């Protein structure tokens, strides 16, 4: 006869891991730094999307459409970053790439769109977007390092370590 250990579902290692991840996500999102980065990233993304009309270069169709699309994408990537903790690092890197793209876009997109107005606007907004994305990644890394000590000692299953 086999001896089977009956455990509750609440003590299953995967459930415990999911709870720990959720707790880390809440810690990352509830810090003042996390909330500030999230709010500023949302404002930055919305400004980037509306910048052709605010800064007055909406007649440059390719750059206006580029800024509209990248601004919406940036705002969606970094708003609520703590709620998708497992993907925070990838989202922060994608948002950083959007920031870099915003900086170089006036010279890369089709048409003669590299006017002083577009260059200054995109460099400033791109730099702010890049810094906020790096701050979001750093906040997630900090929370990950502080929450990882208890999980590493447990070892075992494939969910025992946080993947990056």
Short mmCIF file of N, CA and C in Angstrom, two decimals:
data_model
loop_
_atom_site.label_atom_id
_atom_site.label_comp_id
_atom_site.label_asym_id
_atom_site.label_seq_id
_atom_site.Cartn_x
_atom_site.Cartn_y
_atom_site.Cartn_z
N UNK A 1 0.82 -1.17 0.00
CA UNK A 1 0.00 0.00 0.00
C UNK A 1 0.87 1.24 0.00
N UNK A 2 0.49 2.23 -0.77
CA UNK A 2 1.25 3.48 -0.86
C UNK A 2 0.73 4.50 0.13
N UNK A 3 1.66 5.21 0.66
CA UNK A 3 1.31 6.27 1.60
C UNK A 3 1.21 7.59 0.82
N UNK A 4 0.03 8.13 0.73
CA UNK A 4 -0.16 9.39 0.02
C UNK A 4 -0.37 10.51 1.02
N UNK A 5 0.36 11.57 0.81
CA UNK A 5 0.22 12.74 1.67
C UNK A 5 -0.86 13.64 1.09
N UNK A 6 -1.82 13.94 1.89
CA UNK A 6 -2.90 14.81 1.44
C UNK A 6 -2.58 16.24 1.85
N UNK A 7 -2.45 17.09 0.86
CA UNK A 7 -2.20 18.50 1.14
C UNK A 7 -3.33 19.32 0.53
N UNK A 8 -3.51 20.47 1.07
CA UNK A 8 -4.54 21.35 0.52
C UNK A 8 -3.97 22.07 -0.69
N UNK A 9 -4.84 22.55 -1.51
CA UNK A 9 -4.43 23.28 -2.70
C UNK A 9 -3.71 24.58 -2.33
N UNK A 10 -4.07 25.16 -1.22
CA UNK A 10 -3.45 26.42 -0.78
C UNK A 10 -1.98 26.27 -0.46
N UNK A 11 -1.52 25.07 -0.14
CA UNK A 11 -0.11 24.88 0.20
C UNK A 11 0.70 24.37 -0.99
N UNK A 12 0.08 24.25 -2.15
CA UNK A 12 0.80 23.80 -3.34
C UNK A 12 1.87 24.83 -3.69
N UNK A 13 3.09 24.39 -4.05
CA UNK A 13 4.20 25.32 -4.32
C UNK A 13 3.89 26.35 -5.41
N UNK A 14 3.16 25.97 -6.43
CA UNK A 14 2.84 26.93 -7.49
C UNK A 14 1.89 28.01 -6.99
N UNK A 15 0.94 27.64 -6.14
CA UNK A 15 0.01 28.62 -5.58
C UNK A 15 0.76 29.57 -4.65
N UNK A 16 1.66 29.03 -3.85
CA UNK A 16 2.47 29.85 -2.96
C UNK A 16 3.32 30.83 -3.77
N UNK A 17 3.93 30.34 -4.86
CA UNK A 17 4.74 31.18 -5.74
C UNK A 17 3.90 32.30 -6.36
N UNK A 18 2.69 31.97 -6.80
CA UNK A 18 1.82 33.00 -7.39
C UNK A 18 1.47 34.06 -6.36
N UNK A 19 1.24 33.66 -5.14
CA UNK A 19 0.94 34.63 -4.08
C UNK A 19 2.14 35.53 -3.81
N UNK A 20 3.34 34.93 -3.80
CA UNK A 20 4.55 35.73 -3.58
C UNK A 20 4.76 36.73 -4.71
N UNK A 21 4.53 36.30 -5.94
CA UNK A 21 4.66 37.21 -7.08
C UNK A 21 3.65 38.34 -7.00
N UNK A 22 2.43 38.02 -6.62
CA UNK A 22 1.41 39.06 -6.48
C UNK A 22 1.80 40.05 -5.39
N UNK A 23 2.32 39.55 -4.29
CA UNK A 23 2.74 40.44 -3.20
C UNK A 23 3.88 41.35 -3.65
N UNK A 24 4.85 40.81 -4.43
CA UNK A 24 5.94 41.64 -4.94
C UNK A 24 5.42 42.68 -5.91
N UNK A 25 4.45 42.30 -6.73
CA UNK A 25 3.86 43.25 -7.69
C UNK A 25 3.17 44.38 -6.94
N UNK A 26 2.45 44.03 -5.89
CA UNK A 26 1.78 45.06 -5.11
C UNK A 26 2.79 45.98 -4.44
N UNK A 27 3.91 45.41 -3.94
CA UNK A 27 4.94 46.25 -3.33
C UNK A 27 5.55 47.18 -4.36
N UNK A 28 5.81 46.69 -5.57
CA UNK A 28 6.41 47.53 -6.62
C UNK A 28 5.45 48.64 -7.02
N UNK A 29 4.18 48.34 -7.13
CA UNK A 29 3.21 49.33 -7.58
C UNK A 29 2.80 50.29 -6.48
N UNK A 30 2.97 49.90 -5.22
CA UNK A 30 2.50 50.75 -4.14
C UNK A 30 3.56 51.68 -3.59
N UNK A 31 4.80 51.57 -4.06
CA UNK A 31 5.83 52.49 -3.61
C UNK A 31 5.59 53.86 -4.24
N UNK A 32 6.12 54.89 -3.61
CA UNK A 32 5.98 56.22 -4.19
C UNK A 32 6.71 56.31 -5.53
N UNK A 33 7.86 55.64 -5.64
CA UNK A 33 8.59 55.64 -6.89
C UNK A 33 7.78 54.96 -7.99
N UNK A 34 7.19 53.82 -7.68
CA UNK A 34 6.39 53.10 -8.66
C UNK A 34 5.18 53.89 -9.12
N UNK A 35 4.51 54.54 -8.18
CA UNK A 35 3.34 55.34 -8.54
C UNK A 35 3.74 56.56 -9.34
N UNK A 36 4.85 57.19 -8.98
CA UNK A 36 5.31 58.36 -9.73
C UNK A 36 5.72 57.99 -11.15
N UNK A 37 6.45 56.89 -11.28
CA UNK A 37 6.87 56.45 -12.61
C UNK A 37 5.65 56.12 -13.47
N UNK A 38 4.69 55.42 -12.89
CA UNK A 38 3.49 55.05 -13.63
C UNK A 38 2.70 56.28 -14.09
N UNK A 39 2.53 57.26 -13.21
CA UNK A 39 1.78 58.46 -13.57
C UNK A 39 2.53 59.29 -14.61
N UNK A 40 3.82 59.47 -14.40
CA UNK A 40 4.61 60.26 -15.36
C UNK A 40 4.71 59.57 -16.72
N UNK A 41 4.78 58.24 -16.71
CA UNK A 41 4.82 57.51 -17.98
C UNK A 41 3.51 57.65 -18.73
N UNK A 42 2.41 57.62 -18.03
CA UNK A 42 1.11 57.80 -18.67
C UNK A 42 1.01 59.20 -19.29
N UNK A 43 1.43 60.22 -18.56
CA UNK A 43 1.40 61.59 -19.06
C UNK A 43 2.36 61.74 -20.24
N UNK A 44 3.54 61.13 -20.14
CA UNK A 44 4.52 61.21 -21.23
C UNK A 44 3.99 60.55 -22.49
N UNK A 45 3.39 59.39 -22.35
CA UNK A 45 2.84 58.70 -23.51
C UNK A 45 1.70 59.47 -24.14
N UNK A 46 0.83 60.04 -23.31
CA UNK A 46 -0.28 60.83 -23.85
C UNK A 46 0.23 62.10 -24.53
N UNK A 47 1.25 62.73 -23.94
CA UNK A 47 1.82 63.92 -24.59
C UNK A 47 2.47 63.54 -25.92
N UNK A 48 3.21 62.44 -25.93
CA UNK A 48 3.85 62.01 -27.18
C UNK A 48 2.80 61.77 -28.26
N UNK A 49 1.68 61.17 -27.89
CA UNK A 49 0.62 60.91 -28.86
C UNK A 49 0.00 62.20 -29.37
N UNK A 50 -0.13 63.19 -28.51
CA UNK A 50 -0.76 64.45 -28.89
C UNK A 50 0.23 65.51 -29.33
N UNK A 51 1.52 65.25 -29.22
CA UNK A 51 2.54 66.28 -29.49
C UNK A 51 2.50 66.89 -30.88
N UNK A 52 2.14 66.16 -31.93
CA UNK A 52 2.07 66.84 -33.23
C UNK A 52 1.06 67.99 -33.24
N UNK A 53 -0.02 67.87 -32.50
CA UNK A 53 -1.03 68.91 -32.45
C UNK A 53 -0.70 69.95 -31.41
N UNK A 54 -0.01 69.57 -30.34
CA UNK A 54 0.38 70.52 -29.30
C UNK A 54 1.55 71.38 -29.78
N UNK A 55 2.58 70.74 -30.33
CA UNK A 55 3.78 71.46 -30.77
C UNK A 55 3.62 72.05 -32.17
N UNK A 56 2.58 71.67 -32.89
CA UNK A 56 2.28 72.28 -34.17
C UNK A 56 2.98 71.69 -35.38
N UNK A 57 3.20 70.39 -35.38
CA UNK A 57 3.75 69.78 -36.60
C UNK A 57 2.86 68.66 -37.11
N UNK A 58 1.55 68.84 -36.93
CA UNK A 58 0.61 67.83 -37.41
C UNK A 58 0.50 67.80 -38.93
N UNK A 59 1.05 68.81 -39.62
CA UNK A 59 1.05 68.79 -41.08
C UNK A 59 2.11 67.84 -41.64
N UNK A 60 3.01 67.38 -40.78
CA UNK A 60 4.03 66.39 -41.18
C UNK A 60 3.46 65.00 -40.89
N UNK A 61 2.71 64.47 -41.83
CA UNK A 61 1.90 63.27 -41.63
C UNK A 61 2.64 62.07 -41.09
N UNK A 62 3.82 61.75 -41.62
CA UNK A 62 4.50 60.53 -41.19
C UNK A 62 4.95 60.62 -39.73
N UNK A 63 5.50 61.75 -39.34
CA UNK A 63 5.95 61.89 -37.96
C UNK A 63 4.76 62.03 -37.01
N UNK A 64 3.70 62.68 -37.45
CA UNK A 64 2.51 62.83 -36.60
C UNK A 64 1.91 61.46 -36.31
N UNK A 65 1.78 60.63 -37.32
CA UNK A 65 1.24 59.29 -37.12
C UNK A 65 2.19 58.45 -36.28
N UNK A 66 3.49 58.58 -36.53
CA UNK A 66 4.49 57.86 -35.73
C UNK A 66 4.36 58.23 -34.26
N UNK A 67 4.29 59.52 -33.95
CA UNK A 67 4.19 59.94 -32.55
C UNK A 67 2.87 59.51 -31.92
N UNK A 68 1.80 59.53 -32.69
CA UNK A 68 0.51 59.08 -32.17
C UNK A 68 0.57 57.60 -31.78
N UNK A 69 1.08 56.78 -32.66
CA UNK A 69 1.14 55.33 -32.39
C UNK A 69 2.11 55.01 -31.26
N UNK A 70 3.32 55.59 -31.30
CA UNK A 70 4.30 55.28 -30.26
C UNK A 70 3.88 55.84 -28.91
N UNK A 71 3.20 56.98 -28.89
CA UNK A 71 2.73 57.54 -27.63
C UNK A 71 1.68 56.66 -26.97
N UNK A 72 0.74 56.17 -27.76
CA UNK A 72 -0.28 55.27 -27.22
C UNK A 72 0.35 53.97 -26.74
N UNK A 73 1.27 53.43 -27.53
CA UNK A 73 1.95 52.19 -27.14
C UNK A 73 2.73 52.38 -25.85
N UNK A 74 3.44 53.49 -25.73
CA UNK A 74 4.22 53.76 -24.52
C UNK A 74 3.32 53.87 -23.29
N UNK A 75 2.23 54.62 -23.44
CA UNK A 75 1.31 54.78 -22.30
C UNK A 75 0.73 53.44 -21.87
N UNK A 76 0.39 52.60 -22.83
CA UNK A 76 -0.17 51.28 -22.50
C UNK A 76 0.87 50.36 -21.88
N UNK A 77 2.13 50.45 -22.33
CA UNK A 77 3.16 49.57 -21.80
C UNK A 77 3.47 49.86 -20.34
N UNK A 78 3.58 51.12 -19.97
CA UNK A 78 4.03 51.43 -18.62
C UNK A 78 2.92 51.80 -17.65
N UNK A 79 1.71 51.98 -18.11
CA UNK A 79 0.66 52.25 -17.14
C UNK A 79 0.22 50.91 -16.55
N UNK A 80 0.21 50.84 -15.25
CA UNK A 80 -0.16 49.60 -14.58
C UNK A 80 0.93 48.56 -14.61
N UNK A 81 2.21 49.00 -14.64
CA UNK A 81 3.29 48.02 -14.77
C UNK A 81 3.37 47.06 -13.60
N UNK A 82 2.94 47.46 -12.43
CA UNK A 82 3.01 46.57 -11.28
C UNK A 82 2.02 45.42 -11.34
N UNK A 83 0.96 45.57 -12.10
CA UNK A 83 -0.07 44.53 -12.16
C UNK A 83 0.34 43.37 -13.06
N UNK A 84 1.35 43.56 -13.86
CA UNK A 84 1.84 42.49 -14.74
C UNK A 84 3.31 42.26 -14.39
N UNK A 85 3.56 41.92 -13.15
CA UNK A 85 4.93 41.88 -12.64
C UNK A 85 5.84 40.96 -13.43
N UNK A 86 5.33 39.81 -13.85
CA UNK A 86 6.18 38.85 -14.55
C UNK A 86 6.71 39.43 -15.85
N UNK A 87 5.98 40.37 -16.43
CA UNK A 87 6.38 40.95 -17.71
C UNK A 87 6.94 42.36 -17.55
N UNK A 88 7.16 42.83 -16.34
CA UNK A 88 7.59 44.20 -16.13
C UNK A 88 8.92 44.49 -16.80
N UNK A 89 9.86 43.57 -16.69
CA UNK A 89 11.18 43.81 -17.29
C UNK A 89 11.07 43.92 -18.80
N UNK A 90 10.33 43.04 -19.43
CA UNK A 90 10.17 43.09 -20.88
C UNK A 90 9.43 44.36 -21.30
N UNK A 91 8.42 44.73 -20.54
CA UNK A 91 7.67 45.94 -20.87
C UNK A 91 8.54 47.18 -20.70
N UNK A 92 9.36 47.20 -19.67
CA UNK A 92 10.25 48.35 -19.45
C UNK A 92 11.26 48.47 -20.59
N UNK A 93 11.79 47.34 -21.04
CA UNK A 93 12.74 47.38 -22.16
C UNK A 93 12.06 47.81 -23.44
N UNK A 94 10.86 47.34 -23.68
CA UNK A 94 10.11 47.77 -24.87
C UNK A 94 9.83 49.27 -24.80
N UNK A 95 9.47 49.76 -23.63
CA UNK A 95 9.22 51.19 -23.47
C UNK A 95 10.51 51.99 -23.66
N UNK A 96 11.64 51.45 -23.20
CA UNK A 96 12.93 52.12 -23.42
C UNK A 96 13.25 52.20 -24.90
N UNK A 97 12.94 51.14 -25.64
CA UNK A 97 13.17 51.17 -27.09
C UNK A 97 12.26 52.20 -27.77
N UNK A 98 11.05 52.35 -27.27
CA UNK A 98 10.17 53.39 -27.81
C UNK A 98 10.77 54.77 -27.54
N UNK A 99 11.35 54.96 -26.35
CA UNK A 99 12.01 56.23 -26.05
C UNK A 99 13.16 56.51 -26.99
N UNK A 100 13.98 55.51 -27.26
CA UNK A 100 15.10 55.68 -28.20
C UNK A 100 14.57 55.96 -29.60
N UNK A 101 13.54 55.21 -30.03
CA UNK A 101 12.94 55.43 -31.34
C UNK A 101 12.39 56.85 -31.46
N UNK A 102 11.78 57.35 -30.40
CA UNK A 102 11.24 58.70 -30.43
C UNK A 102 12.34 59.73 -30.67
N UNK A 103 13.51 59.49 -30.09
CA UNK A 103 14.63 60.41 -30.27
C UNK A 103 15.10 60.43 -31.73
N UNK A 104 15.21 59.27 -32.35
CA UNK A 104 15.76 59.20 -33.71
C UNK A 104 14.71 59.32 -34.80
N UNK A 105 13.44 59.28 -34.47
CA UNK A 105 12.37 59.27 -35.47
C UNK A 105 12.40 60.45 -36.45
N UNK A 106 12.69 61.69 -36.02
CA UNK A 106 12.67 62.78 -37.00
C UNK A 106 13.65 62.58 -38.16
N UNK A 107 14.70 61.83 -37.95
CA UNK A 107 15.68 61.60 -39.01
C UNK A 107 15.41 60.30 -39.78
N UNK A 108 14.57 59.43 -39.21
CA UNK A 108 14.38 58.11 -39.80
C UNK A 108 13.09 57.98 -40.60
N UNK A 109 12.01 58.59 -40.14
CA UNK A 109 10.75 58.43 -40.85
C UNK A 109 10.79 59.12 -42.20
N UNK A 110 9.95 58.68 -43.10
CA UNK A 110 9.94 59.20 -44.47
C UNK A 110 9.49 60.66 -44.51
N UNK A 111 10.06 61.39 -45.42
CA UNK A 111 9.70 62.78 -45.61
C UNK A 111 10.69 63.71 -44.94
N UNK A 112 10.56 64.97 -45.21
CA UNK A 112 11.43 65.98 -44.64
C UNK A 112 10.80 66.49 -43.35
N UNK A 113 10.99 65.75 -42.27
CA UNK A 113 10.31 66.08 -41.01
C UNK A 113 11.27 66.52 -39.91
N UNK A 114 12.56 66.65 -40.23
CA UNK A 114 13.53 66.99 -39.18
C UNK A 114 13.68 68.50 -39.04
N UNK A 115 12.58 69.15 -38.65
CA UNK A 115 12.60 70.58 -38.37
C UNK A 115 13.04 70.79 -36.93
N UNK A 116 13.39 72.00 -36.59
CA UNK A 116 13.82 72.29 -35.22
C UNK A 116 12.74 71.92 -34.21
N UNK A 117 11.51 72.22 -34.54
CA UNK A 117 10.39 71.93 -33.64
C UNK A 117 10.25 70.43 -33.38
N UNK A 118 10.31 69.63 -34.43
CA UNK A 118 10.14 68.19 -34.26
C UNK A 118 11.32 67.56 -33.55
N UNK A 119 12.52 68.04 -33.88
CA UNK A 119 13.72 67.47 -33.27
C UNK A 119 13.75 67.75 -31.77
N UNK A 120 13.52 69.01 -31.40
CA UNK A 120 13.54 69.37 -29.98
C UNK A 120 12.44 68.62 -29.23
N UNK A 121 11.24 68.59 -29.78
CA UNK A 121 10.12 67.89 -29.14
C UNK A 121 10.45 66.41 -28.94
N UNK A 122 10.88 65.75 -29.98
CA UNK A 122 11.10 64.31 -29.88
C UNK A 122 12.31 63.96 -29.03
N UNK A 123 13.35 64.77 -29.04
CA UNK A 123 14.51 64.48 -28.19
C UNK A 123 14.13 64.60 -26.72
N UNK A 124 13.41 65.65 -26.36
CA UNK A 124 13.04 65.84 -24.95
C UNK A 124 12.07 64.74 -24.50
N UNK A 125 11.02 64.51 -25.28
CA UNK A 125 10.04 63.49 -24.90
C UNK A 125 10.67 62.10 -24.92
N UNK A 126 11.52 61.81 -25.90
CA UNK A 126 12.19 60.51 -25.96
C UNK A 126 13.11 60.28 -24.78
N UNK A 127 13.84 61.33 -24.37
CA UNK A 127 14.74 61.19 -23.22
C UNK A 127 13.95 60.95 -21.94
N UNK A 128 12.85 61.68 -21.76
CA UNK A 128 12.00 61.48 -20.58
C UNK A 128 11.41 60.07 -20.60
N UNK A 129 10.94 59.63 -21.76
CA UNK A 129 10.37 58.29 -21.88
C UNK A 129 11.41 57.22 -21.57
N UNK A 130 12.61 57.39 -22.06
CA UNK A 130 13.69 56.44 -21.80
C UNK A 130 14.03 56.38 -20.31
N UNK A 131 14.15 57.53 -19.67
CA UNK A 131 14.47 57.55 -18.24
C UNK A 131 13.35 56.92 -17.40
N UNK A 132 12.11 57.19 -17.75
CA UNK A 132 11.00 56.59 -17.00
C UNK A 132 10.95 55.07 -17.19
N UNK A 133 11.25 54.61 -18.39
CA UNK A 133 11.27 53.16 -18.63
C UNK A 133 12.38 52.50 -17.84
N UNK A 134 13.54 53.14 -17.79
CA UNK A 134 14.65 52.59 -16.99
C UNK A 134 14.31 52.61 -15.50
N UNK A 135 13.61 53.64 -15.06
CA UNK A 135 13.19 53.70 -13.65
C UNK A 135 12.18 52.60 -13.34
N UNK A 136 11.28 52.31 -14.27
CA UNK A 136 10.31 51.23 -14.06
C UNK A 136 11.01 49.89 -13.97
N UNK A 137 11.99 49.67 -14.84
CA UNK A 137 12.77 48.43 -14.78
C UNK A 137 13.57 48.32 -13.50
N UNK A 138 14.12 49.44 -13.05
CA UNK A 138 14.89 49.43 -11.80
C UNK A 138 13.99 49.17 -10.60
N UNK A 139 12.79 49.74 -10.59
CA UNK A 139 11.87 49.50 -9.48
C UNK A 139 11.48 48.04 -9.41
N UNK A 140 11.26 47.43 -10.56
CA UNK A 140 10.91 46.01 -10.59
C UNK A 140 12.09 45.16 -10.15
N UNK A 141 13.30 45.52 -10.58
CA UNK A 141 14.49 44.77 -10.18
C UNK A 141 14.72 44.86 -8.68
N UNK A 142 14.53 46.05 -8.14
CA UNK A 142 14.73 46.25 -6.70
C UNK A 142 13.76 45.39 -5.90
N UNK A 143 12.50 45.38 -6.30
CA UNK A 143 11.50 44.57 -5.61
C UNK A 143 11.80 43.09 -5.80
N UNK A 144 12.27 42.71 -6.99
CA UNK A 144 12.59 41.32 -7.28
C UNK A 144 13.74 40.85 -6.40
N UNK A 145 14.79 41.68 -6.26
CA UNK A 145 15.93 41.29 -5.43
C UNK A 145 15.53 41.16 -3.97
N UNK A 146 14.68 42.08 -3.48
CA UNK A 146 14.31 42.01 -2.07
C UNK A 146 13.35 40.86 -1.80
N UNK A 147 12.56 40.45 -2.78
CA UNK A 147 11.61 39.37 -2.58
C UNK A 147 12.13 38.02 -2.96
N UNK A 148 13.32 37.94 -3.56
CA UNK A 148 13.83 36.69 -4.09
C UNK A 148 14.49 35.83 -3.02
N UNK A 149 14.95 36.39 -1.91
CA UNK A 149 15.73 35.64 -0.94
C UNK A 149 14.97 34.44 -0.39
N UNK A 150 13.71 34.60 -0.10
CA UNK A 150 12.93 33.49 0.44
C UNK A 150 12.67 32.40 -0.57
N UNK A 151 12.57 32.74 -1.84
CA UNK A 151 12.26 31.74 -2.86
C UNK A 151 13.46 30.90 -3.21
N UNK A 152 14.65 31.51 -3.22
CA UNK A 152 15.84 30.77 -3.61
C UNK A 152 16.14 29.63 -2.65
N UNK A 153 15.83 29.81 -1.39
CA UNK A 153 16.10 28.78 -0.40
C UNK A 153 15.18 27.59 -0.56
N UNK A 154 13.98 27.82 -1.11
CA UNK A 154 13.02 26.73 -1.25
C UNK A 154 13.47 25.75 -2.33
N UNK A 155 14.03 26.29 -3.44
CA UNK A 155 14.53 25.43 -4.51
C UNK A 155 13.42 24.60 -5.12
N UNK A 156 13.81 23.52 -5.76
CA UNK A 156 12.82 22.58 -6.24
C UNK A 156 12.26 22.92 -7.59
N UNK A 157 10.95 23.08 -7.67
CA UNK A 157 10.19 23.16 -8.91
C UNK A 157 10.62 24.24 -9.88
N UNK A 158 10.07 24.15 -11.07
CA UNK A 158 10.46 25.09 -12.11
C UNK A 158 9.99 26.50 -11.83
N UNK A 159 9.02 26.67 -10.97
CA UNK A 159 8.51 27.99 -10.64
C UNK A 159 9.29 28.60 -9.48
N UNK A 160 10.30 27.93 -8.97
CA UNK A 160 11.04 28.38 -7.80
C UNK A 160 11.92 29.58 -8.05
N UNK A 161 12.23 29.88 -9.29
CA UNK A 161 13.09 31.02 -9.59
C UNK A 161 12.38 31.97 -10.51
N UNK A 162 12.71 33.24 -10.35
CA UNK A 162 12.09 34.27 -11.18
C UNK A 162 12.87 34.39 -12.48
N UNK A 163 12.17 34.24 -13.58
CA UNK A 163 12.81 34.35 -14.89
C UNK A 163 12.81 35.80 -15.33
N UNK A 164 13.85 36.19 -16.04
CA UNK A 164 13.93 37.56 -16.56
C UNK A 164 13.80 37.55 -18.02
#
